[in-house]
Structures are given as C-alpha cells and as structure tokens.
C-alpha atoms as an extended CHARMM CRD file, in Angstrom:
* protein
*
       214  EXT
         1         1  UNK       CA             19.4140000000      -16.7470000000        3.2600000000  PROA      1               0.0000000000
         2         2  UNK       CA             16.8410000000      -14.5190000000        1.6100000000  PROA      2               0.0000000000
         3         3  UNK       CA             17.0480000000      -14.3990000000       -2.1930000000  PROA      3               0.0000000000
         4         4  UNK       CA             15.7460000000      -11.9190000000       -4.7440000000  PROA      4               0.0000000000
         5         5  UNK       CA             13.7780000000      -13.9090000000       -7.2890000000  PROA      5               0.0000000000
         6         6  UNK       CA             11.8160000000      -13.2810000000      -10.4680000000  PROA      6               0.0000000000
         7         7  UNK       CA              9.0460000000      -15.8850000000      -10.6800000000  PROA      7               0.0000000000
         8         8  UNK       CA              6.5410000000      -16.6750000000      -13.4490000000  PROA      8               0.0000000000
         9         9  UNK       CA              7.5080000000      -13.6350000000      -15.5070000000  PROA      9               0.0000000000
        10        10  UNK       CA              6.3450000000      -14.0220000000      -19.1110000000  PROA      10              0.0000000000
        11        11  UNK       CA              8.1240000000      -12.7900000000      -22.2280000000  PROA      11              0.0000000000
        12        12  UNK       CA              7.3920000000      -13.1870000000      -25.9050000000  PROA      12              0.0000000000
        13        13  UNK       CA              9.6870000000      -15.0830000000      -28.2810000000  PROA      13              0.0000000000
        14        14  UNK       CA             11.2180000000      -11.7300000000      -29.2750000000  PROA      14              0.0000000000
        15        15  UNK       CA             11.8920000000      -10.8170000000      -25.6450000000  PROA      15              0.0000000000
        16        16  UNK       CA              9.1050000000       -8.3990000000      -24.7840000000  PROA      16              0.0000000000
        17        17  UNK       CA              7.5810000000       -8.5830000000      -21.3110000000  PROA      17              0.0000000000
        18        18  UNK       CA              4.8780000000       -5.9740000000      -22.0010000000  PROA      18              0.0000000000
        19        19  UNK       CA              3.3120000000       -4.3990000000      -25.0320000000  PROA      19              0.0000000000
        20        20  UNK       CA              3.3260000000       -0.7030000000      -25.9400000000  PROA      20              0.0000000000
        21        21  UNK       CA              0.7770000000        1.8130000000      -24.7170000000  PROA      21              0.0000000000
        22        22  UNK       CA              0.0570000000        0.7350000000      -21.1620000000  PROA      22              0.0000000000
        23        23  UNK       CA             -3.0020000000        2.4820000000      -19.7610000000  PROA      23              0.0000000000
        24        24  UNK       CA             -6.1240000000        1.7760000000      -17.7350000000  PROA      24              0.0000000000
        25        25  UNK       CA             -7.6580000000       -0.3000000000      -20.5420000000  PROA      25              0.0000000000
        26        26  UNK       CA             -4.3920000000       -2.0770000000      -21.4220000000  PROA      26              0.0000000000
        27        27  UNK       CA             -2.5610000000       -2.6770000000      -18.1180000000  PROA      27              0.0000000000
        28        28  UNK       CA              0.0270000000       -4.9080000000      -19.8350000000  PROA      28              0.0000000000
        29        29  UNK       CA              0.2330000000       -2.8000000000      -22.9780000000  PROA      29              0.0000000000
        30        30  UNK       CA             -1.3030000000       -3.6160000000      -26.3450000000  PROA      30              0.0000000000
        31        31  UNK       CA             -1.0890000000       -7.3880000000      -26.8420000000  PROA      31              0.0000000000
        32        32  UNK       CA              0.5520000000       -7.9390000000      -23.4700000000  PROA      32              0.0000000000
        33        33  UNK       CA             -2.3010000000       -9.8250000000      -21.8560000000  PROA      33              0.0000000000
        34        34  UNK       CA             -2.0500000000      -12.6290000000      -24.4210000000  PROA      34              0.0000000000
        35        35  UNK       CA              1.4500000000      -13.4010000000      -23.1480000000  PROA      35              0.0000000000
        36        36  UNK       CA             -0.0580000000      -14.9470000000      -20.0360000000  PROA      36              0.0000000000
        37        37  UNK       CA             -2.3980000000      -17.4560000000      -21.6920000000  PROA      37              0.0000000000
        38        38  UNK       CA             -0.2790000000      -20.2730000000      -20.2270000000  PROA      38              0.0000000000
        39        39  UNK       CA             -1.2160000000      -19.1160000000      -16.7260000000  PROA      39              0.0000000000
        40        40  UNK       CA             -4.8770000000      -18.1660000000      -17.0080000000  PROA      40              0.0000000000
        41        41  UNK       CA             -6.2290000000      -21.7150000000      -17.2440000000  PROA      41              0.0000000000
        42        42  UNK       CA             -4.2820000000      -23.1340000000      -14.3330000000  PROA      42              0.0000000000
        43        43  UNK       CA             -5.9620000000      -24.2160000000      -11.1360000000  PROA      43              0.0000000000
        44        44  UNK       CA             -3.7930000000      -21.9520000000       -8.9880000000  PROA      44              0.0000000000
        45        45  UNK       CA             -4.5300000000      -18.8370000000      -11.0260000000  PROA      45              0.0000000000
        46        46  UNK       CA             -8.2460000000      -19.5550000000      -11.2200000000  PROA      46              0.0000000000
        47        47  UNK       CA             -8.4110000000      -20.1090000000       -7.4670000000  PROA      47              0.0000000000
        48        48  UNK       CA             -6.6370000000      -16.8060000000       -6.9020000000  PROA      48              0.0000000000
        49        49  UNK       CA             -9.2530000000      -15.1660000000       -9.1270000000  PROA      49              0.0000000000
        50        50  UNK       CA            -12.1220000000      -16.7150000000       -7.1580000000  PROA      50              0.0000000000
        51        51  UNK       CA            -12.9530000000      -19.2830000000       -9.8390000000  PROA      51              0.0000000000
        52        52  UNK       CA            -13.2460000000      -23.0540000000       -9.6640000000  PROA      52              0.0000000000
        53        53  UNK       CA            -11.5500000000      -25.6670000000      -11.8200000000  PROA      53              0.0000000000
        54        54  UNK       CA             -8.4290000000      -25.2130000000      -13.8840000000  PROA      54              0.0000000000
        55        55  UNK       CA             -5.5980000000      -27.4670000000      -14.9620000000  PROA      55              0.0000000000
        56        56  UNK       CA             -3.2750000000      -29.2000000000      -12.5170000000  PROA      56              0.0000000000
        57        57  UNK       CA             -0.3750000000      -29.5900000000      -14.9340000000  PROA      57              0.0000000000
        58        58  UNK       CA              3.1920000000      -28.3940000000      -15.4180000000  PROA      58              0.0000000000
        59        59  UNK       CA              2.1160000000      -24.8070000000      -16.0180000000  PROA      59              0.0000000000
        60        60  UNK       CA              0.1310000000      -24.9070000000      -12.7800000000  PROA      60              0.0000000000
        61        61  UNK       CA              3.1330000000      -26.3050000000      -10.9090000000  PROA      61              0.0000000000
        62        62  UNK       CA              5.2230000000      -23.3190000000      -11.9930000000  PROA      62              0.0000000000
        63        63  UNK       CA              2.5290000000      -20.8710000000      -10.8660000000  PROA      63              0.0000000000
        64        64  UNK       CA              2.3150000000      -22.6070000000       -7.4850000000  PROA      64              0.0000000000
        65        65  UNK       CA              6.0900000000      -22.6680000000       -7.1310000000  PROA      65              0.0000000000
        66        66  UNK       CA              6.2790000000      -18.9440000000       -7.8360000000  PROA      66              0.0000000000
        67        67  UNK       CA              4.5570000000      -18.1550000000       -4.5300000000  PROA      67              0.0000000000
        68        68  UNK       CA              6.5610000000      -20.5290000000       -2.3400000000  PROA      68              0.0000000000
        69        69  UNK       CA              8.7370000000      -19.0390000000        0.4230000000  PROA      69              0.0000000000
        70        70  UNK       CA              7.8050000000      -15.4720000000       -0.5510000000  PROA      70              0.0000000000
        71        71  UNK       CA              7.9880000000      -13.0150000000        2.3160000000  PROA      71              0.0000000000
        72        72  UNK       CA              7.7960000000       -9.7130000000        0.4120000000  PROA      72              0.0000000000
        73        73  UNK       CA              7.4690000000       -8.2840000000       -3.0950000000  PROA      73              0.0000000000
        74        74  UNK       CA              9.0900000000       -5.4210000000       -4.9950000000  PROA      74              0.0000000000
        75        75  UNK       CA              7.4130000000       -3.8740000000       -8.0130000000  PROA      75              0.0000000000
        76        76  UNK       CA              7.7930000000       -0.7990000000      -10.1680000000  PROA      76              0.0000000000
        77        77  UNK       CA              5.2090000000        1.9090000000      -10.2080000000  PROA      77              0.0000000000
        78        78  UNK       CA              4.0140000000        0.9440000000      -13.6910000000  PROA      78              0.0000000000
        79        79  UNK       CA              3.0870000000       -2.4980000000      -12.3700000000  PROA      79              0.0000000000
        80        80  UNK       CA              1.1800000000       -0.9050000000       -9.5080000000  PROA      80              0.0000000000
        81        81  UNK       CA             -0.9520000000        1.2210000000      -11.8150000000  PROA      81              0.0000000000
        82        82  UNK       CA             -1.2850000000        3.6280000000      -14.7610000000  PROA      82              0.0000000000
        83        83  UNK       CA             -0.9900000000        6.8670000000      -12.7590000000  PROA      83              0.0000000000
        84        84  UNK       CA              2.0610000000        8.9310000000      -13.7350000000  PROA      84              0.0000000000
        85        85  UNK       CA              3.7470000000       11.8680000000      -12.0170000000  PROA      85              0.0000000000
        86        86  UNK       CA              2.7180000000       13.1000000000       -8.5930000000  PROA      86              0.0000000000
        87        87  UNK       CA             -0.1370000000       11.1850000000       -6.9970000000  PROA      87              0.0000000000
        88        88  UNK       CA             -3.2590000000       13.3010000000       -7.6060000000  PROA      88              0.0000000000
        89        89  UNK       CA             -5.0510000000       11.7020000000       -4.6460000000  PROA      89              0.0000000000
        90        90  UNK       CA             -5.2610000000        8.4040000000       -2.7410000000  PROA      90              0.0000000000
        91        91  UNK       CA             -7.9360000000        6.8530000000       -4.9600000000  PROA      91              0.0000000000
        92        92  UNK       CA             -5.7760000000        4.3810000000       -6.9040000000  PROA      92              0.0000000000
        93        93  UNK       CA             -4.9110000000        1.3170000000       -4.8290000000  PROA      93              0.0000000000
        94        94  UNK       CA             -3.7720000000       -1.1090000000       -7.5340000000  PROA      94              0.0000000000
        95        95  UNK       CA             -5.3550000000       -3.3160000000      -10.1790000000  PROA      95              0.0000000000
        96        96  UNK       CA             -6.3740000000       -6.0960000000       -7.8160000000  PROA      96              0.0000000000
        97        97  UNK       CA             -9.3340000000       -4.9380000000       -5.7410000000  PROA      97              0.0000000000
        98        98  UNK       CA             -9.5840000000       -4.8970000000       -1.9520000000  PROA      98              0.0000000000
        99        99  UNK       CA             -7.7900000000       -8.2400000000       -1.4630000000  PROA      99              0.0000000000
       100       100  UNK       CA             -4.6950000000       -8.3520000000       -3.7360000000  PROA      100             0.0000000000
       101       101  UNK       CA             -3.0220000000      -11.7250000000       -4.3500000000  PROA      101             0.0000000000
       102       102  UNK       CA              0.2200000000      -10.8590000000       -2.5350000000  PROA      102             0.0000000000
       103       103  UNK       CA             -0.6750000000      -11.2980000000        1.1810000000  PROA      103             0.0000000000
       104       104  UNK       CA              2.7350000000       -9.9290000000        2.2410000000  PROA      104             0.0000000000
       105       105  UNK       CA              4.3570000000       -6.4740000000        2.2500000000  PROA      105             0.0000000000
       106       106  UNK       CA              4.8090000000       -5.0200000000       -1.2510000000  PROA      106             0.0000000000
       107       107  UNK       CA              7.3940000000       -2.2990000000       -1.8940000000  PROA      107             0.0000000000
       108       108  UNK       CA              6.5740000000       -0.0390000000       -4.8440000000  PROA      108             0.0000000000
       109       109  UNK       CA              9.3940000000        1.9230000000       -6.4870000000  PROA      109             0.0000000000
       110       110  UNK       CA              8.3920000000        5.5090000000       -7.2090000000  PROA      110             0.0000000000
       111       111  UNK       CA              9.7540000000        9.0530000000       -7.3000000000  PROA      111             0.0000000000
       112       112  UNK       CA              6.7000000000       10.4030000000       -5.5030000000  PROA      112             0.0000000000
       113       113  UNK       CA              6.0330000000        9.7730000000       -1.7920000000  PROA      113             0.0000000000
       114       114  UNK       CA              2.7880000000        8.2410000000       -0.6300000000  PROA      114             0.0000000000
       115       115  UNK       CA              1.5500000000        6.8440000000        2.6670000000  PROA      115             0.0000000000
       116       116  UNK       CA              1.3510000000        3.0300000000        2.9850000000  PROA      116             0.0000000000
       117       117  UNK       CA             -1.8900000000        1.3690000000        1.8740000000  PROA      117             0.0000000000
       118       118  UNK       CA             -3.1610000000       -1.4540000000        4.0640000000  PROA      118             0.0000000000
       119       119  UNK       CA             -5.3130000000       -3.8920000000        2.0920000000  PROA      119             0.0000000000
       120       120  UNK       CA             -7.2420000000       -7.0260000000        3.0010000000  PROA      120             0.0000000000
       121       121  UNK       CA             -5.4860000000      -10.3880000000        3.2930000000  PROA      121             0.0000000000
       122       122  UNK       CA             -2.1760000000       -9.1470000000        4.6750000000  PROA      122             0.0000000000
       123       123  UNK       CA             -1.0400000000       -6.9900000000        1.7390000000  PROA      123             0.0000000000
       124       124  UNK       CA              0.4190000000       -3.5880000000        2.5450000000  PROA      124             0.0000000000
       125       125  UNK       CA              1.7510000000       -1.3950000000       -0.2580000000  PROA      125             0.0000000000
       126       126  UNK       CA              4.7270000000        0.7050000000        0.8240000000  PROA      126             0.0000000000
       127       127  UNK       CA              6.2040000000        3.3220000000       -1.4800000000  PROA      127             0.0000000000
       128       128  UNK       CA              9.9950000000        3.6370000000       -1.7600000000  PROA      128             0.0000000000
       129       129  UNK       CA             11.4740000000        6.8350000000       -3.1780000000  PROA      129             0.0000000000
       130       130  UNK       CA             15.1950000000        6.2940000000       -2.5400000000  PROA      130             0.0000000000
       131       131  UNK       CA             16.0370000000        3.6500000000       -5.1190000000  PROA      131             0.0000000000
       132       132  UNK       CA             16.2890000000       -0.0530000000       -5.8060000000  PROA      132             0.0000000000
       133       133  UNK       CA             18.8920000000       -0.8520000000       -3.1640000000  PROA      133             0.0000000000
       134       134  UNK       CA             16.8060000000        0.7360000000       -0.4360000000  PROA      134             0.0000000000
       135       135  UNK       CA             13.7240000000       -1.1330000000       -1.6300000000  PROA      135             0.0000000000
       136       136  UNK       CA             15.6140000000       -4.4300000000       -1.5220000000  PROA      136             0.0000000000
       137       137  UNK       CA             16.9480000000       -3.7310000000        1.9630000000  PROA      137             0.0000000000
       138       138  UNK       CA             13.4660000000       -2.8990000000        3.2320000000  PROA      138             0.0000000000
       139       139  UNK       CA             11.8970000000       -5.8990000000        1.4960000000  PROA      139             0.0000000000
       140       140  UNK       CA             14.4470000000       -8.3570000000        2.8890000000  PROA      140             0.0000000000
       141       141  UNK       CA             13.8800000000       -7.0050000000        6.3890000000  PROA      141             0.0000000000
       142       142  UNK       CA             10.1240000000       -7.4060000000        5.9670000000  PROA      142             0.0000000000
       143       143  UNK       CA             10.5350000000      -10.9050000000        4.4710000000  PROA      143             0.0000000000
       144       144  UNK       CA             12.1700000000      -12.0710000000        7.7160000000  PROA      144             0.0000000000
       145       145  UNK       CA             14.3670000000      -14.7180000000        6.1280000000  PROA      145             0.0000000000
       146       146  UNK       CA             12.0340000000      -15.6630000000        3.2830000000  PROA      146             0.0000000000
       147       147  UNK       CA             12.6420000000      -14.6990000000       -0.3360000000  PROA      147             0.0000000000
       148       148  UNK       CA             11.7550000000      -11.4050000000       -1.9880000000  PROA      148             0.0000000000
       149       149  UNK       CA              9.8400000000      -11.7140000000       -5.2460000000  PROA      149             0.0000000000
       150       150  UNK       CA             10.5560000000       -9.0920000000       -7.8920000000  PROA      150             0.0000000000
       151       151  UNK       CA              7.3260000000       -8.6530000000       -9.7640000000  PROA      151             0.0000000000
       152       152  UNK       CA              8.3040000000       -6.2750000000      -12.5370000000  PROA      152             0.0000000000
       153       153  UNK       CA              7.6320000000       -4.5430000000      -14.7420000000  PROA      153             0.0000000000
       154       154  UNK       CA             10.3670000000       -4.9030000000      -17.3020000000  PROA      154             0.0000000000
       155       155  UNK       CA             12.1910000000       -1.6640000000      -16.4410000000  PROA      155             0.0000000000
       156       156  UNK       CA             12.3650000000       -2.6350000000      -12.7710000000  PROA      156             0.0000000000
       157       157  UNK       CA             13.7720000000       -6.1020000000      -13.5060000000  PROA      157             0.0000000000
       158       158  UNK       CA             16.3510000000       -4.5750000000      -15.8560000000  PROA      158             0.0000000000
       159       159  UNK       CA             17.5670000000       -2.2330000000      -13.1040000000  PROA      159             0.0000000000
       160       160  UNK       CA             18.0990000000       -5.1090000000      -10.6840000000  PROA      160             0.0000000000
       161       161  UNK       CA             19.7120000000       -7.2770000000      -13.3790000000  PROA      161             0.0000000000
       162       162  UNK       CA             22.2840000000       -4.6170000000      -14.2580000000  PROA      162             0.0000000000
       163       163  UNK       CA             23.2970000000       -4.4980000000      -10.5990000000  PROA      163             0.0000000000
       164       164  UNK       CA             23.5160000000       -8.3390000000      -10.4350000000  PROA      164             0.0000000000
       165       165  UNK       CA             21.0910000000       -8.3270000000       -7.5240000000  PROA      165             0.0000000000
       166       166  UNK       CA             18.7310000000      -11.0120000000       -8.8530000000  PROA      166             0.0000000000
       167       167  UNK       CA             19.6220000000      -14.5010000000       -7.6310000000  PROA      167             0.0000000000
       168       168  UNK       CA             17.4080000000      -16.4860000000       -9.9990000000  PROA      168             0.0000000000
       169       169  UNK       CA             14.6460000000      -16.0260000000      -12.5440000000  PROA      169             0.0000000000
       170       170  UNK       CA             11.8510000000      -18.2310000000      -13.8160000000  PROA      170             0.0000000000
       171       171  UNK       CA             10.7160000000      -17.0000000000      -17.2210000000  PROA      171             0.0000000000
       172       172  UNK       CA              7.7880000000      -18.3770000000      -19.1980000000  PROA      172             0.0000000000
       173       173  UNK       CA              8.4340000000      -17.8230000000      -22.8970000000  PROA      173             0.0000000000
       174       174  UNK       CA              5.1010000000      -17.4710000000      -24.6410000000  PROA      174             0.0000000000
       175       175  UNK       CA              4.9150000000      -18.7700000000      -28.2430000000  PROA      175             0.0000000000
       176       176  UNK       CA              4.0110000000      -15.3930000000      -29.7490000000  PROA      176             0.0000000000
       177       177  UNK       CA              5.6950000000      -12.3010000000      -31.1640000000  PROA      177             0.0000000000
       178       178  UNK       CA              4.9060000000       -8.8230000000      -29.8810000000  PROA      178             0.0000000000
       179       179  UNK       CA              7.2060000000       -6.8280000000      -32.1660000000  PROA      179             0.0000000000
       180       180  UNK       CA              7.4130000000       -3.8260000000      -29.8440000000  PROA      180             0.0000000000
       181       181  UNK       CA              6.9580000000       -2.8280000000      -26.2380000000  PROA      181             0.0000000000
       182       182  UNK       CA              9.3530000000       -3.3330000000      -23.3310000000  PROA      182             0.0000000000
       183       183  UNK       CA             12.2090000000       -5.7240000000      -24.1050000000  PROA      183             0.0000000000
       184       184  UNK       CA             13.6610000000       -7.5270000000      -21.1120000000  PROA      184             0.0000000000
       185       185  UNK       CA             17.2000000000       -8.2610000000      -22.3310000000  PROA      185             0.0000000000
       186       186  UNK       CA             17.9860000000       -5.5620000000      -24.9260000000  PROA      186             0.0000000000
       187       187  UNK       CA             21.4900000000       -4.2360000000      -24.2610000000  PROA      187             0.0000000000
       188       188  UNK       CA             22.0680000000       -6.5490000000      -21.2750000000  PROA      188             0.0000000000
       189       189  UNK       CA             24.8310000000       -9.1620000000      -21.4900000000  PROA      189             0.0000000000
       190       190  UNK       CA             23.4920000000      -11.8990000000      -19.2200000000  PROA      190             0.0000000000
       191       191  UNK       CA             26.6010000000      -14.0790000000      -19.6660000000  PROA      191             0.0000000000
       192       192  UNK       CA             28.9210000000      -11.2470000000      -18.6830000000  PROA      192             0.0000000000
       193       193  UNK       CA             26.7750000000      -10.6210000000      -15.6150000000  PROA      193             0.0000000000
       194       194  UNK       CA             27.2730000000      -14.2450000000      -14.5980000000  PROA      194             0.0000000000
       195       195  UNK       CA             23.8710000000      -15.7740000000      -15.3440000000  PROA      195             0.0000000000
       196       196  UNK       CA             23.2190000000      -19.1910000000      -16.8840000000  PROA      196             0.0000000000
       197       197  UNK       CA             20.2010000000      -21.3050000000      -17.7920000000  PROA      197             0.0000000000
       198       198  UNK       CA             19.7900000000      -24.1330000000      -15.2860000000  PROA      198             0.0000000000
       199       199  UNK       CA             16.3950000000      -25.6060000000      -16.2470000000  PROA      199             0.0000000000
       200       200  UNK       CA             14.0570000000      -25.7860000000      -19.2220000000  PROA      200             0.0000000000
       201       201  UNK       CA             10.6290000000      -27.3930000000      -19.4350000000  PROA      201             0.0000000000
       202       202  UNK       CA              8.3300000000      -27.1460000000      -22.4190000000  PROA      202             0.0000000000
       203       203  UNK       CA              4.5220000000      -27.2410000000      -22.3730000000  PROA      203             0.0000000000
       204       204  UNK       CA              2.0000000000      -26.5900000000      -25.1570000000  PROA      204             0.0000000000
       205       205  UNK       CA              1.5790000000      -23.0240000000      -23.8790000000  PROA      205             0.0000000000
       206       206  UNK       CA              5.0800000000      -21.9430000000      -22.8390000000  PROA      206             0.0000000000
       207       207  UNK       CA              8.7560000000      -22.7830000000      -22.5280000000  PROA      207             0.0000000000
       208       208  UNK       CA              9.7020000000      -22.4770000000      -18.8670000000  PROA      208             0.0000000000
       209       209  UNK       CA             13.3390000000      -21.5860000000      -18.2060000000  PROA      209             0.0000000000
       210       210  UNK       CA             15.1820000000      -20.9780000000      -14.9680000000  PROA      210             0.0000000000
       211       211  UNK       CA             18.1710000000      -18.6440000000      -14.9950000000  PROA      211             0.0000000000
       212       212  UNK       CA             20.5770000000      -18.5800000000      -12.0640000000  PROA      212             0.0000000000
       213       213  UNK       CA             23.5550000000      -16.4580000000      -11.1270000000  PROA      213             0.0000000000
       214       214  UNK       CA             26.8790000000      -18.2580000000      -10.7370000000  PROA      214             0.0000000000
C-alpha cells in the first residue's frame, strides 16, 4: 500500500529545517544550505548534479534509499520557489533547471492556480489549491501503488504531521545550530500523535533517525 514518507530531510540540532530569510539568493534561508553538508559529497547526490565521484558510504546509502519506490512527490510552494502571492507570469519553473531530479509527478501546494509544467526527464509540476488532503489523494493516484515522498518545506511537513498522515520519516540531524528559522517540531507532540524512533545511525556528518507511526 502506498505510504506518505519524508526522506532525507535535514534539521539542525535545535530542530530547524531551514534558516530565516529565504529568497532567490538563499533558497534554504540564511545558513540553511550548510545543513546538507552530509549529502553534498555523496556519490548519489553528485551524480544527480552531473558530477563524478563522491563517497559510497552510509550517508550515500540514505540518499539512495530516499528515492526508492517513489511514485510521486508533494512539496510546499516555498520549496518550489521564492515567488509569493499570485503568479506574475509563467517564468519561474523551480530551482532545478530543465531536468529536475524528481522524474515523477510533483504536486505543489499553493493558494494560486497555475497550469501544469512539463519538464524533461518525466517531471511534471502540478499545482494544488484545495489543500493537503486533496494533494495527497492526487499524489497517491499518480504514484500508482508506489510511495509518495513529502519533500517539504517545514511548514508543509508540519501540516501533514498534525493530521497524522505521514507514515514514516527519515531525518538527518546535522551537527550544527541555526538558532532561528523554521522549526520542525515546535508545538507538536510527536508521542501523542503516535510516532516513535525506530532506527538511528551516526556518521561523522549526521545522525540519521527513522521515525515511524504506530
């Protein structure tokens, strides 16, 4: 049965999944890019970026695992780009160039309608204006029995967590403090919602934890 999963989502020691002040120059907010140091040197990430080499280690195994059995994605509008309010035009098509790394349908949560964007490599961005439940229904239908990956950002994951719709999460805890930004768990009682930690693996660059719903 199709699951809703959060895979390879990075947070700081103090729980922030993005820094403050996201804009075109700082897509992950101030200091947010440094959270993902554990991923950047891996073979899988470098291959996705069109580069050779990279490590084939535990961090790489988690990156590889994050893409397995994924039939569709859901993401919030902030993850798709820095444009706010009504779409001024059709120019912005994401951070990732003509061939984004998704290669499956991607459902973008937004309050403002927009026609689907067909990209190279099998990625199509579809814009959902009627809420998280509708997006999940559409994504599961598109996934055709495979899992749906919830890409973020933080606010989007928090919405799905509060509704107990996420089946499991892989978080990479980066050994750094951000101090401010978007906190993943603030005000959310994960135990009360029925989640528990089922796996933990440490590497020099991150602590990998898996959280599952009972």
